[in-house]
PDB file of C-alpha atoms in Angstrom:
ATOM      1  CA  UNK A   7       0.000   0.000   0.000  1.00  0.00           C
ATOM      2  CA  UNK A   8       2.753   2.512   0.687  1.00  0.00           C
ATOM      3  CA  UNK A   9       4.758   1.879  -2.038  1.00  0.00           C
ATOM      4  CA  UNK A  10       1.758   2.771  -4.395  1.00  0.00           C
ATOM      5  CA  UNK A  11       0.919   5.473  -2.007  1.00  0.00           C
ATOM      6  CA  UNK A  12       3.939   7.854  -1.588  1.00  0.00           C
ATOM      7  CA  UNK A  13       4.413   8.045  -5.314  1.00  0.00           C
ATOM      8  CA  UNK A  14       0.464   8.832  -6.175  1.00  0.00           C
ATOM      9  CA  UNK A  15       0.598  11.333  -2.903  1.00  0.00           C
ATOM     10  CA  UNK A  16       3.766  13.173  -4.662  1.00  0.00           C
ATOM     11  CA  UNK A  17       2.289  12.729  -8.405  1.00  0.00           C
ATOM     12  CA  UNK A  18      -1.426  14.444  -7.142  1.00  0.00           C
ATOM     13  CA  UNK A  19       0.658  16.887  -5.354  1.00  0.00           C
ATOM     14  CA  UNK A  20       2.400  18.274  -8.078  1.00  0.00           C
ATOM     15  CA  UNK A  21      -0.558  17.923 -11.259  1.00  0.00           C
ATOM     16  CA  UNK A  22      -3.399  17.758  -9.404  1.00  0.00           C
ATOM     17  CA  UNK A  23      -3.381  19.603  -5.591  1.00  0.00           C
ATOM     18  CA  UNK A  24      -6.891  20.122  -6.022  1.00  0.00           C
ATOM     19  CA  UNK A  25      -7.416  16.671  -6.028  1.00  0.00           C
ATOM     20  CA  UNK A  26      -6.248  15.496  -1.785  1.00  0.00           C
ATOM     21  CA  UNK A  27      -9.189  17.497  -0.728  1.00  0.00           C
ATOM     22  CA  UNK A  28     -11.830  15.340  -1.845  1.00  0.00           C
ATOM     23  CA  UNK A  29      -9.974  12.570  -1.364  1.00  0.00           C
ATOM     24  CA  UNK A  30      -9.234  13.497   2.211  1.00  0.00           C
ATOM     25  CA  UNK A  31     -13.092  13.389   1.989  1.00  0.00           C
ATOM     26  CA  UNK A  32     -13.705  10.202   0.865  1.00  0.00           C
ATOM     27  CA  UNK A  33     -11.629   8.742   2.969  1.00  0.00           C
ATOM     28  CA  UNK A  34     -12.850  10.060   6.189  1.00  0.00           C
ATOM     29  CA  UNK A  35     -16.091   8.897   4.691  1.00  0.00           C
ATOM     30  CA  UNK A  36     -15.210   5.355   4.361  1.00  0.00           C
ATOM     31  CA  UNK A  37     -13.886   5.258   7.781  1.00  0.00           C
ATOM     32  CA  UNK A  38     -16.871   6.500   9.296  1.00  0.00           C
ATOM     33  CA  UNK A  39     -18.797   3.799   7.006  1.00  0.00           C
ATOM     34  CA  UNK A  40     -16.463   1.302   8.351  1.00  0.00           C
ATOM     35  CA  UNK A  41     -17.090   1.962  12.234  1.00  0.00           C
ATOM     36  CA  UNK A  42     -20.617   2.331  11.646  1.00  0.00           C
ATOM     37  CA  UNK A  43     -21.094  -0.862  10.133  1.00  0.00           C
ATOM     38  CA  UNK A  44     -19.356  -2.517  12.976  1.00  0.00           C
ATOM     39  CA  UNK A  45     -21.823  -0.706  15.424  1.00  0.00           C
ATOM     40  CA  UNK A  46     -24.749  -1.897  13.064  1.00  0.00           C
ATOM     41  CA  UNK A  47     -23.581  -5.291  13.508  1.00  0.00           C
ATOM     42  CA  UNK A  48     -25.715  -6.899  15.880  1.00  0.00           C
ATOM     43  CA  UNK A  49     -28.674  -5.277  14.245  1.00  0.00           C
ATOM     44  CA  UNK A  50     -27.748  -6.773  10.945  1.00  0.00           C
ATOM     45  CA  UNK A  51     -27.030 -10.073  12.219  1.00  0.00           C
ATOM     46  CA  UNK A  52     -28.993 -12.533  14.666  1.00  0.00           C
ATOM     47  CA  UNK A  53     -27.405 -13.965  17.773  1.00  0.00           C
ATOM     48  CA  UNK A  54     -27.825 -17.515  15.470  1.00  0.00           C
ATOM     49  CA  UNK A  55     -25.916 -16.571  12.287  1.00  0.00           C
ATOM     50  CA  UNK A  56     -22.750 -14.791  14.691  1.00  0.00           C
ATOM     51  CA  UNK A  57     -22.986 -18.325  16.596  1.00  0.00           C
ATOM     52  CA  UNK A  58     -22.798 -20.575  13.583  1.00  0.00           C
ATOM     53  CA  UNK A  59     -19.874 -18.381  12.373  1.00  0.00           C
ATOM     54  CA  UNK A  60     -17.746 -18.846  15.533  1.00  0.00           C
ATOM     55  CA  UNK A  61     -18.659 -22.406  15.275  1.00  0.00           C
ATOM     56  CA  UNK A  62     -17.364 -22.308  11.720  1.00  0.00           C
ATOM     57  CA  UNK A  63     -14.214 -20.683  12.231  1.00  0.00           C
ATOM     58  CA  UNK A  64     -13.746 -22.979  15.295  1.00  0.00           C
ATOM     59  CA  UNK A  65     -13.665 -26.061  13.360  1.00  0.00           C
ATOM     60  CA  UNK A  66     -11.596 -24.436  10.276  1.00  0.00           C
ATOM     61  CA  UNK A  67      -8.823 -23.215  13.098  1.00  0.00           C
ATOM     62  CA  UNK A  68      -8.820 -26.875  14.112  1.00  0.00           C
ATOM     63  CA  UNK A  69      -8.874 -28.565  10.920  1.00  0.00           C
ATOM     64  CA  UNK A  70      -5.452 -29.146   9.576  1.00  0.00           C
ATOM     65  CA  UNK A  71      -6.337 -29.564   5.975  1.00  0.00           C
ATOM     66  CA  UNK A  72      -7.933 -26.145   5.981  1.00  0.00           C
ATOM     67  CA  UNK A  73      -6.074 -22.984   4.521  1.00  0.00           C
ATOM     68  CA  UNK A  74      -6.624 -20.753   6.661  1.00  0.00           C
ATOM     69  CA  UNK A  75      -5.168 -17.704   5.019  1.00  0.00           C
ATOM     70  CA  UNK A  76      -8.188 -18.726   1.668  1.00  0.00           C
ATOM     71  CA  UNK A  77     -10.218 -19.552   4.641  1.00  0.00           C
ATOM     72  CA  UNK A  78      -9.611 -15.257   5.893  1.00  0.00           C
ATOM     73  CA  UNK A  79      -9.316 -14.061   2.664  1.00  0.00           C
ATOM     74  CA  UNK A  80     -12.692 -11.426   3.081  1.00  0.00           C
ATOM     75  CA  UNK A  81     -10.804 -10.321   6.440  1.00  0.00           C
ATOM     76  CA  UNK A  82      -7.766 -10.004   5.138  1.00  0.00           C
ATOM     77  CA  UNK A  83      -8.908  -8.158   1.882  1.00  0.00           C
ATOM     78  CA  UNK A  84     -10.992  -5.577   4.071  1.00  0.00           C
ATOM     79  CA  UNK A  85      -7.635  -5.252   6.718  1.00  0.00           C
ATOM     80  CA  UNK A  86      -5.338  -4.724   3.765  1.00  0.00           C
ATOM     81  CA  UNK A  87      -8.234  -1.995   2.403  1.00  0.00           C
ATOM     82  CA  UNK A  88      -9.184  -0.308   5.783  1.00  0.00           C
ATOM     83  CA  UNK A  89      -4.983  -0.066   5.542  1.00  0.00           C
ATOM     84  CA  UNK A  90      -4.866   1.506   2.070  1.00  0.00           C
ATOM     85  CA  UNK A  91      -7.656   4.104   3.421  1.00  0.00           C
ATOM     86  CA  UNK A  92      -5.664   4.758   6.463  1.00  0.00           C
ATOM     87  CA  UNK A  93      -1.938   4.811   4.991  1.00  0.00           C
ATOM     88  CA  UNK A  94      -3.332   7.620   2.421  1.00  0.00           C
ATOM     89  CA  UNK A  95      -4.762   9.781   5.011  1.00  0.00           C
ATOM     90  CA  UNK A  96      -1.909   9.524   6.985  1.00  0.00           C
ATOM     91  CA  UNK A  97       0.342  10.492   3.749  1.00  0.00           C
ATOM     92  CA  UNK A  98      -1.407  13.056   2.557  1.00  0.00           C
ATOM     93  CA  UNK A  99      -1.538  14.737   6.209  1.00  0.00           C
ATOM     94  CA  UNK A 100       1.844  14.183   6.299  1.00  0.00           C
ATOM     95  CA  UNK A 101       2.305  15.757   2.859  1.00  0.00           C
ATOM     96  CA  UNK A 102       0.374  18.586   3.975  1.00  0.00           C
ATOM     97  CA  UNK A 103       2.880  19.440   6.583  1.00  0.00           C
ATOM     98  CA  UNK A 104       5.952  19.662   3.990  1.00  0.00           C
ATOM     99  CA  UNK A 105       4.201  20.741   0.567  1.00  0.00           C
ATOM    100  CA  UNK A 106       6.849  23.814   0.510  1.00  0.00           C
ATOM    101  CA  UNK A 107       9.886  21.856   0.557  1.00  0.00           C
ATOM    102  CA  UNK A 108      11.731  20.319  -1.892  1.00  0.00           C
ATOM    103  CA  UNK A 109      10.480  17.143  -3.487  1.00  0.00           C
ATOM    104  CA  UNK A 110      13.737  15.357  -2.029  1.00  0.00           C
ATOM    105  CA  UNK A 111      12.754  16.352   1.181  1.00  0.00           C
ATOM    106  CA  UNK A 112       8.719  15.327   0.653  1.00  0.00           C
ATOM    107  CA  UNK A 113       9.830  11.825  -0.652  1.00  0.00           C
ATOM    108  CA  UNK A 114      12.215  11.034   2.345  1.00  0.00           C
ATOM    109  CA  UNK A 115       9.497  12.292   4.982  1.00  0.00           C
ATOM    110  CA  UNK A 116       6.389  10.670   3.395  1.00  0.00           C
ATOM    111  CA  UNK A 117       9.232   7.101   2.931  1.00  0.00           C
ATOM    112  CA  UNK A 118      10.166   7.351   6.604  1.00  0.00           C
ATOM    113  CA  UNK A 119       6.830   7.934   7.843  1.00  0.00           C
ATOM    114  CA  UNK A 120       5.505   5.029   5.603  1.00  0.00           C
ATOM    115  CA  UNK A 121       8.231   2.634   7.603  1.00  0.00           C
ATOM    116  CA  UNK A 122       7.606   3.886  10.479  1.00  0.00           C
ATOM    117  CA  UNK A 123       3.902   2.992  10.149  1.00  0.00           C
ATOM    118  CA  UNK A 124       4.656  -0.322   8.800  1.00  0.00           C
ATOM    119  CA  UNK A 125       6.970  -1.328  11.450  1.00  0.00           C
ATOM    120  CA  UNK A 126       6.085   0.197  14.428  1.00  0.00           C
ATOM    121  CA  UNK A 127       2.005   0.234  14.404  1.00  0.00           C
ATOM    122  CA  UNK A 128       2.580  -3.361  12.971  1.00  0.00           C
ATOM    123  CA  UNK A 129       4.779  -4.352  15.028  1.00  0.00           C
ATOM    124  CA  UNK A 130       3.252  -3.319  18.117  1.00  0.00           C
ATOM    125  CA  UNK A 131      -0.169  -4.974  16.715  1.00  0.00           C
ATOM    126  CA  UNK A 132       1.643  -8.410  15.892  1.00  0.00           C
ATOM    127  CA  UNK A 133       3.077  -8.584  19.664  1.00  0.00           C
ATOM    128  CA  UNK A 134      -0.564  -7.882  20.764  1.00  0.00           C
ATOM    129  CA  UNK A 135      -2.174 -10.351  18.580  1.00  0.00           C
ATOM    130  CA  UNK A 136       0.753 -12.922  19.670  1.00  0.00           C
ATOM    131  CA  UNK A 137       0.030 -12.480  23.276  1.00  0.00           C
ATOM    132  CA  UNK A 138      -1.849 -15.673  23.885  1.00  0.00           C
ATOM    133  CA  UNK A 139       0.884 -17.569  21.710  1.00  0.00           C
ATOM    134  CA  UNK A 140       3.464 -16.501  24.389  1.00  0.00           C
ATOM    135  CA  UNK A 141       1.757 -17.021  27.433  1.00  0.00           C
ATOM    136  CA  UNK A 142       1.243 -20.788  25.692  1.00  0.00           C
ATOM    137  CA  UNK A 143       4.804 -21.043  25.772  1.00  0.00           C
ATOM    138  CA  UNK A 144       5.364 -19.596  29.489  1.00  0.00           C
ATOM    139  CA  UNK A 145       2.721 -21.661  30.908  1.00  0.00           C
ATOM    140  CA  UNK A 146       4.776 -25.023  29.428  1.00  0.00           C
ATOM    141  CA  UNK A 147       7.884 -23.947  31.192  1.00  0.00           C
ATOM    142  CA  UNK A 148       9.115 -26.430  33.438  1.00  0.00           C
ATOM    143  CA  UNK A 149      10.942 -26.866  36.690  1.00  0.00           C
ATOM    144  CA  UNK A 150      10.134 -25.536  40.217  1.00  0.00           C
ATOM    145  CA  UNK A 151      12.984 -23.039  40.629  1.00  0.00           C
ATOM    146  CA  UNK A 152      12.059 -19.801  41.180  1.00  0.00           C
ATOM    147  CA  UNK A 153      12.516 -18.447  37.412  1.00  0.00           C
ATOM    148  CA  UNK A 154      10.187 -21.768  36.251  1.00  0.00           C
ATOM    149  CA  UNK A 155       7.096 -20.977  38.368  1.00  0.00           C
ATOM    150  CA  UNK A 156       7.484 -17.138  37.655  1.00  0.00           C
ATOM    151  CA  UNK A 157       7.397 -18.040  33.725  1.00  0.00           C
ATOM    152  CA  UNK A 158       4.153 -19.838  34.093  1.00  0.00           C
ATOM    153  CA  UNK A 159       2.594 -17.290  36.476  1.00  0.00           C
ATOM    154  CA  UNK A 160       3.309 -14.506  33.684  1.00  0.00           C
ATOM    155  CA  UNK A 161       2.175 -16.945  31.050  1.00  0.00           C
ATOM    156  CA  UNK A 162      -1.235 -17.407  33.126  1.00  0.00           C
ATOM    157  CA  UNK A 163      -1.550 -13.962  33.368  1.00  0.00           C
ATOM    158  CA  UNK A 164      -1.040 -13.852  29.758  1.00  0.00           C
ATOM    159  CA  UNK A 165      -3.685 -16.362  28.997  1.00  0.00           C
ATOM    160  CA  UNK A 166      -6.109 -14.035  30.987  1.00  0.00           C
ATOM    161  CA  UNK A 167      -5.290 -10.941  29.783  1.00  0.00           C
ATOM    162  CA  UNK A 168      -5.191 -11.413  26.133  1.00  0.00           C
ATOM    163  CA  UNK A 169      -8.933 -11.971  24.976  1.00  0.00           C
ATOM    164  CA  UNK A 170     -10.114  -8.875  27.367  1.00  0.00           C
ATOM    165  CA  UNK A 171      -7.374  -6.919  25.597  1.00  0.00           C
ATOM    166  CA  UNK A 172      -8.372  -7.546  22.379  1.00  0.00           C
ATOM    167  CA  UNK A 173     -11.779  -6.838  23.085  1.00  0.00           C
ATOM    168  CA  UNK A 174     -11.124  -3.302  24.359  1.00  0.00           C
ATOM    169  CA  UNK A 175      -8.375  -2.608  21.270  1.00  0.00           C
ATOM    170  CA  UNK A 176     -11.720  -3.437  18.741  1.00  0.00           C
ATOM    171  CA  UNK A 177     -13.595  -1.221  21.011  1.00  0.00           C
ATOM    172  CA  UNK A 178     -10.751   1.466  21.024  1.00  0.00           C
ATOM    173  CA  UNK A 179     -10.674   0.559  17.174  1.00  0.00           C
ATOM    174  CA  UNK A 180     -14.171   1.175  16.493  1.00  0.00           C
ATOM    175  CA  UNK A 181     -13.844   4.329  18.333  1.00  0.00           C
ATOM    176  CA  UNK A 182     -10.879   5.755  16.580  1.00  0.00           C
ATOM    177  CA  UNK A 183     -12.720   5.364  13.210  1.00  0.00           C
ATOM    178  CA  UNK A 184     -15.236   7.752  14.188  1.00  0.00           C
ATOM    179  CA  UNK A 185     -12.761  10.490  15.506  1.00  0.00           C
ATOM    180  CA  UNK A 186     -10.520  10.488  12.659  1.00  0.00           C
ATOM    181  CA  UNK A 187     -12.388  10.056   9.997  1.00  0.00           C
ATOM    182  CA  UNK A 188     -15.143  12.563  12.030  1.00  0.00           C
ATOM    183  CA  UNK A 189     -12.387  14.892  12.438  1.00  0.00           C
ATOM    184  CA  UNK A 190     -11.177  14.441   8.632  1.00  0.00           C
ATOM    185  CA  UNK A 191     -14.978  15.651   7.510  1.00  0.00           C
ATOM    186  CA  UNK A 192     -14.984  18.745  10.158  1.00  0.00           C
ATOM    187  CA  UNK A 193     -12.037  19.689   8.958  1.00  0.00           C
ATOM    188  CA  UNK A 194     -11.721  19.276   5.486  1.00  0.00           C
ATOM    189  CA  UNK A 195     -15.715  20.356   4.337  1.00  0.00           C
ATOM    190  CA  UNK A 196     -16.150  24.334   5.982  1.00  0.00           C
ATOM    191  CA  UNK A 197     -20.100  24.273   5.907  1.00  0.00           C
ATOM    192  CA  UNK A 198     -19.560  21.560   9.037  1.00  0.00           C
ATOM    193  CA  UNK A 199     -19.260  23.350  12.415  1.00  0.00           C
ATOM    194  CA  UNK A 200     -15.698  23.865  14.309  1.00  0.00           C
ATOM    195  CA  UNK A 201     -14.957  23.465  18.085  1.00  0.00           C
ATOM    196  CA  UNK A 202     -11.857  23.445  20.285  1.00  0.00           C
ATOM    197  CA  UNK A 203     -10.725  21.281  23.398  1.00  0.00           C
ATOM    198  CA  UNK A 204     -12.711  18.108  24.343  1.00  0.00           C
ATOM    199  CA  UNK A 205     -15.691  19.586  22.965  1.00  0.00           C
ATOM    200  CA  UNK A 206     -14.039  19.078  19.470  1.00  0.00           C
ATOM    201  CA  UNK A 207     -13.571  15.329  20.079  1.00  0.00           C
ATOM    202  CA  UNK A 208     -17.462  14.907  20.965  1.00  0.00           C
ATOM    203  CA  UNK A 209     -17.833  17.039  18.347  1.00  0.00           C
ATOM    204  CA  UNK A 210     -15.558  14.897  15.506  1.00  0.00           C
ATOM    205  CA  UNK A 211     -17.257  11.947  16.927  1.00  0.00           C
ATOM    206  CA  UNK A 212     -21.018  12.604  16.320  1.00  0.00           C
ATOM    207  CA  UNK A 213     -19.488  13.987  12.683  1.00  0.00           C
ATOM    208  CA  UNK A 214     -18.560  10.110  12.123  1.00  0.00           C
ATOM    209  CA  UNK A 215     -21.273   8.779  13.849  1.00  0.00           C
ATOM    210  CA  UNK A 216     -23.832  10.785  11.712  1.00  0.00           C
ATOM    211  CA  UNK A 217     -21.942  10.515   8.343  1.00  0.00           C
ATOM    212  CA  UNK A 218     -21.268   6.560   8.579  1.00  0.00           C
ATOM    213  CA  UNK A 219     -24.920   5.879   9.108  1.00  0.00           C
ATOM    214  CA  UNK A 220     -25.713   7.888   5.963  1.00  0.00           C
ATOM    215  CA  UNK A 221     -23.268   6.054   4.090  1.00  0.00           C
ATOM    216  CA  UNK A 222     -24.081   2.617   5.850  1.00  0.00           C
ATOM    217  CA  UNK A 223     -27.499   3.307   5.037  1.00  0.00           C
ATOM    218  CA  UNK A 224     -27.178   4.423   1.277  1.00  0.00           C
ATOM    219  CA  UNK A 225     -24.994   1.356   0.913  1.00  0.00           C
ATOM    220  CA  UNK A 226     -27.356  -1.187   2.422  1.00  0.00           C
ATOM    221  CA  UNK A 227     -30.190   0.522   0.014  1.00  0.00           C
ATOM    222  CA  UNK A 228     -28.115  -0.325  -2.960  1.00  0.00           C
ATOM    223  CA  UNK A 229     -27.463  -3.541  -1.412  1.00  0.00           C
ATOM    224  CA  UNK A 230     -31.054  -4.604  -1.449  1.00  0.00           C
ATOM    225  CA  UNK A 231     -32.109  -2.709  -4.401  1.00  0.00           C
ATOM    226  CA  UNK A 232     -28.875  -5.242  -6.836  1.00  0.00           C
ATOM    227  CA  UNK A 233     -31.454  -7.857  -5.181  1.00  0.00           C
TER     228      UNK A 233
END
């Protein structure tokens, strides 16, 4: 995504500057869609259907002849997208911030900003999702020396900590949509109001909360209307 990114950033930049505004829009749009339609979720779908899904994924996870990368594809393909969406926000912000310099100096900021994305947000997010996997490991330590038992208590706590975790980081997730792309919208389209403080943050979050309901809702219309 960045390396198609940094380029298109610097080529709109120089022919087309008019151009990252309503892109900046459509992009805060789609986030706001995206948080929205997690919100919307249990509303779309019964307690049944999110059962027999858990169920399914259960028994994929466990069967060994199942490929479970084919078997995420849909996840993965709207990660890498809700990616793609974020990265170019990010980049054009970032581009923003040094349109008056020299091009060197644009394509070495928007380059290190793309690693640093890549392999710090990533990072930090793979040693989060690979919390569980760790405490595993812990907990199997053996020997009753001192360091043994401590490496399974920490792996226990591990164990415990890592599904509440990831339930507040889709909450925090969910939540961050609606800010930025909320704040994207207030910002980039002057007919929307302006605040300051944390009255700006309610503020950029009932922007993304009203805006990815409209969306959500003209999408589901099309949705049943291709029916």
């Amino acid at each position: 995504n960045k390396a198609l990114l940094v380029p298109a950033a610097l080529l709109i930049s120089a022919l087309a500057p008019a151009l990252i505004n309503p892109l900046m829009v459509i992009g805060g749009l789609f986030l706001c869609f995206e948080g929205c339609e997690k919100l919307a979720h249990k509303l779309l779908h019964s307690p049944q259907e999110d059962a027999a899904a858990q169920a399914a994924h259960a028994a994929a996870v466990a069967d060994p002849a199942v490929d479970l990368v084919q078997w995420e594809r849909d996840k993965i393909r709207g990660a890498i997208r809700t990616d793609f969406i974020l990265s170019a926000e990010v980049i054009v912000i970032t581009l923003g911030t040094v349109a008056n310099s020299p091009l060197a100096t644009q394509f070495g900021v928007l380059v290190a900003i793309s690693l640093l994305m890549t392999v710090g947000v990533y990072g930090l997010v793979a040693g989060i999702v690979k919390l569980d996997d760790l405490g595993e490991q812990l907990l199997r330590r053996e020997g009753d020396a001192f360091a043994g038992r401590a490496a399974r208590l920490c792996g226990h706590a591990l164990l415990r900590i890592a599904p509440p975790l990831m339930k507040l980081l889709g909450v925090a997730g969910t939540v961050a949509m609606f800010l930025v792309g909320g704040g994207i919208l207030t910002h980039a389209l002057p007919f929307l109001p302006h605040a300051s403080g944390a009255l700006s943050l309610l503020l950029d979050a009932a922007v993304g909360v009203l805006a990815g309901a409209l969306v959500l809702g003209v999408v589901l219309a099309f949705q049943r209307l291709r029916r």
